[in-house]
PDB file of C-alpha atoms in Angstrom:
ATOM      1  CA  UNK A 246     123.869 103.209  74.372  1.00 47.00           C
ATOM      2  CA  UNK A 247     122.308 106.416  73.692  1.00 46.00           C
ATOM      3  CA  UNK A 248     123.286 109.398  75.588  1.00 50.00           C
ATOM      4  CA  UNK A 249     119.790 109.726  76.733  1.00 49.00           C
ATOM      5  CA  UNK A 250     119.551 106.583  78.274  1.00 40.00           C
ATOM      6  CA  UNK A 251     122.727 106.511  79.732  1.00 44.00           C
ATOM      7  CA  UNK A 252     121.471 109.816  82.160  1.00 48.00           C
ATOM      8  CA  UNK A 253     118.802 107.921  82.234  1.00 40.00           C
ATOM      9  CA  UNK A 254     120.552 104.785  83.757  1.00 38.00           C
ATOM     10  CA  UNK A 255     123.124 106.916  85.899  1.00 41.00           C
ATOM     11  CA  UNK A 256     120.465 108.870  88.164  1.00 44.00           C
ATOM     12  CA  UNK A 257     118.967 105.755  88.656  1.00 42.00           C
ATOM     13  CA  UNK A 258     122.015 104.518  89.838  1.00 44.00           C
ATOM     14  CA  UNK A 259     122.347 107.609  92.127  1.00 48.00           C
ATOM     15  CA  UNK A 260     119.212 107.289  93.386  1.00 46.00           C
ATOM     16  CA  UNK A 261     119.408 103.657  94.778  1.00 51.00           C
ATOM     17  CA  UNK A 262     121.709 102.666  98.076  1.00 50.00           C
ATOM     18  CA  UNK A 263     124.922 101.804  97.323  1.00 59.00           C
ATOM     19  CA  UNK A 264     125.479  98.374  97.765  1.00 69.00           C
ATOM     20  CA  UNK A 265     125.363  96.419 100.930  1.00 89.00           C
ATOM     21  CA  UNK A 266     124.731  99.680 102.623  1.00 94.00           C
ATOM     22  CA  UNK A 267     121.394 100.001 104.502  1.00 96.00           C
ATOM     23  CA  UNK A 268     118.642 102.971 105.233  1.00 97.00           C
ATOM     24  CA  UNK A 269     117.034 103.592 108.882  1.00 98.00           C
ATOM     25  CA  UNK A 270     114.372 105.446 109.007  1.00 98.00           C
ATOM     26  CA  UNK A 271     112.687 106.916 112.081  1.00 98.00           C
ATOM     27  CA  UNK A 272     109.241 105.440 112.964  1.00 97.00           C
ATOM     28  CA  UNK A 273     108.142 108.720 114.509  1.00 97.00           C
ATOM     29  CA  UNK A 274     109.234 111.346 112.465  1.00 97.00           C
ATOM     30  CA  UNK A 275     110.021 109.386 109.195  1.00 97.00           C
ATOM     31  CA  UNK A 276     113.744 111.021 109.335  1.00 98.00           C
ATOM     32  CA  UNK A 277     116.076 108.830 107.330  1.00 97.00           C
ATOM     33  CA  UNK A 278     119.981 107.483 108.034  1.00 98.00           C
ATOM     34  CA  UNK A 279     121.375 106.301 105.200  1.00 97.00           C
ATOM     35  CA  UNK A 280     124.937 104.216 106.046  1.00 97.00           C
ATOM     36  CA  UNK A 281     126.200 104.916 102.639  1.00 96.00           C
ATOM     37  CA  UNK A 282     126.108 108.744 103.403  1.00 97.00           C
ATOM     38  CA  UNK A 283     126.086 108.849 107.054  1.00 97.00           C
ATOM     39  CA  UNK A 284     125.765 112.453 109.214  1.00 97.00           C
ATOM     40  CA  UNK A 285     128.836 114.656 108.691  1.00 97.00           C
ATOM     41  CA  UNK A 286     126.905 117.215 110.454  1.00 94.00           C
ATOM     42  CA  UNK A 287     126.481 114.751 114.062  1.00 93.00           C
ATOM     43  CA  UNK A 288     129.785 113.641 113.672  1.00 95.00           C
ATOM     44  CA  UNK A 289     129.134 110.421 111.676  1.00 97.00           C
ATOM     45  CA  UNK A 290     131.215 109.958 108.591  1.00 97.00           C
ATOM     46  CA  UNK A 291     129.940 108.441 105.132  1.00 97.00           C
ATOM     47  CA  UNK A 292     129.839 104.477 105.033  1.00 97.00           C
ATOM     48  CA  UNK A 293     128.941 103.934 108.950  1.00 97.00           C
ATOM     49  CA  UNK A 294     127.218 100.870 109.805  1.00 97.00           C
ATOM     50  CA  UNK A 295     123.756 101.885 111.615  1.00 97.00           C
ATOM     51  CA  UNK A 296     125.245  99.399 114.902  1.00 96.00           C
ATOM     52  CA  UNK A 297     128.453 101.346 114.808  1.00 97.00           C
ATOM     53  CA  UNK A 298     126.187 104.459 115.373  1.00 97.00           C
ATOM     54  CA  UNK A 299     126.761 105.374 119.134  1.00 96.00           C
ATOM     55  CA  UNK A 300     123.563 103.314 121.016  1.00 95.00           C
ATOM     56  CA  UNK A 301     123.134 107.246 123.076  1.00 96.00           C
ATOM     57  CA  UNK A 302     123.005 108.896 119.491  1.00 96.00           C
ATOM     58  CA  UNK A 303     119.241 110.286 118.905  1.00 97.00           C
ATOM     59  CA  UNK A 304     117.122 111.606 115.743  1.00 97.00           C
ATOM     60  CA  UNK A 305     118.189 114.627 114.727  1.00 96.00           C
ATOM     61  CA  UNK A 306     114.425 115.439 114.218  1.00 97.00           C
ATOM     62  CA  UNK A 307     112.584 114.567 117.583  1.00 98.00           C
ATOM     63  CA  UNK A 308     115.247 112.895 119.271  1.00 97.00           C
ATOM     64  CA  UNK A 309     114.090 109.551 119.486  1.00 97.00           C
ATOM     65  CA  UNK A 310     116.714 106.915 120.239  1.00 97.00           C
ATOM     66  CA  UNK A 311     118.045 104.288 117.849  1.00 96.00           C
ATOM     67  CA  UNK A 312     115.470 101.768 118.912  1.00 96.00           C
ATOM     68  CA  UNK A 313     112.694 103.821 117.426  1.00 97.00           C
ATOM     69  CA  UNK A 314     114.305 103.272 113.931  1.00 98.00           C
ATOM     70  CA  UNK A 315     113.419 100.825 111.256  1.00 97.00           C
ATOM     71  CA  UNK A 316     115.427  99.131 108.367  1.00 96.00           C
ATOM     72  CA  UNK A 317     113.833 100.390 104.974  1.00 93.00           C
ATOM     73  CA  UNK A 318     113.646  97.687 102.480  1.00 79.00           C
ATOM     74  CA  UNK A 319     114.877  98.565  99.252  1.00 68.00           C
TER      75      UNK A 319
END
C-alpha cells in the first residue's frame, strides 16, 4: 500500500465512529454526543453509553433534555 493511500485510509478511519459506539444529536440545536468521545468538559468520560448519560443531563447548547436527542445513523 502506498503511503498516500494509507493517510488516505487512516483519516477515514478517524473520521467514522468507532465501533459499536453511537452519535446523538440534538433535534433543536443539531449539537452532537458522540459515546466514543463522550464530554470531559460535563463530566462524562470517553466511551459512555448515551443511557448511562444522567436522564437530568441537558444540551450543552440550549439545554434541551435527553429526550430531544436523536440517534444519527451512520
Amino acid at each position: 500500500m502506498s503511503e498516500e493511500v494509507r493517510e488516505v485510509t487512516t483519516d477515514i478511519a478517524r473520521s467514522e465512529p468507532q465501533a459499536g459506539f453511537r452519535i446523538w444529536q440534538c433535534a433543536l440545536c443539531g449539537f452532537i454526543y458522540d459515546e466514543a468521545e463522550g464530554l470531559p468538559s460535563e463530566g462524562i468520560a470517553p466511551g459512555t453509553r448515551w443511557e448511562d448519560v444522567p436522564d437530568d443531563w441537558v444540551c450543552p447548547e440550549c439545554s434541551v433534555g435527553k429526550a430531544d436527542f436523536d440517534m444519527v445513523e451512520v
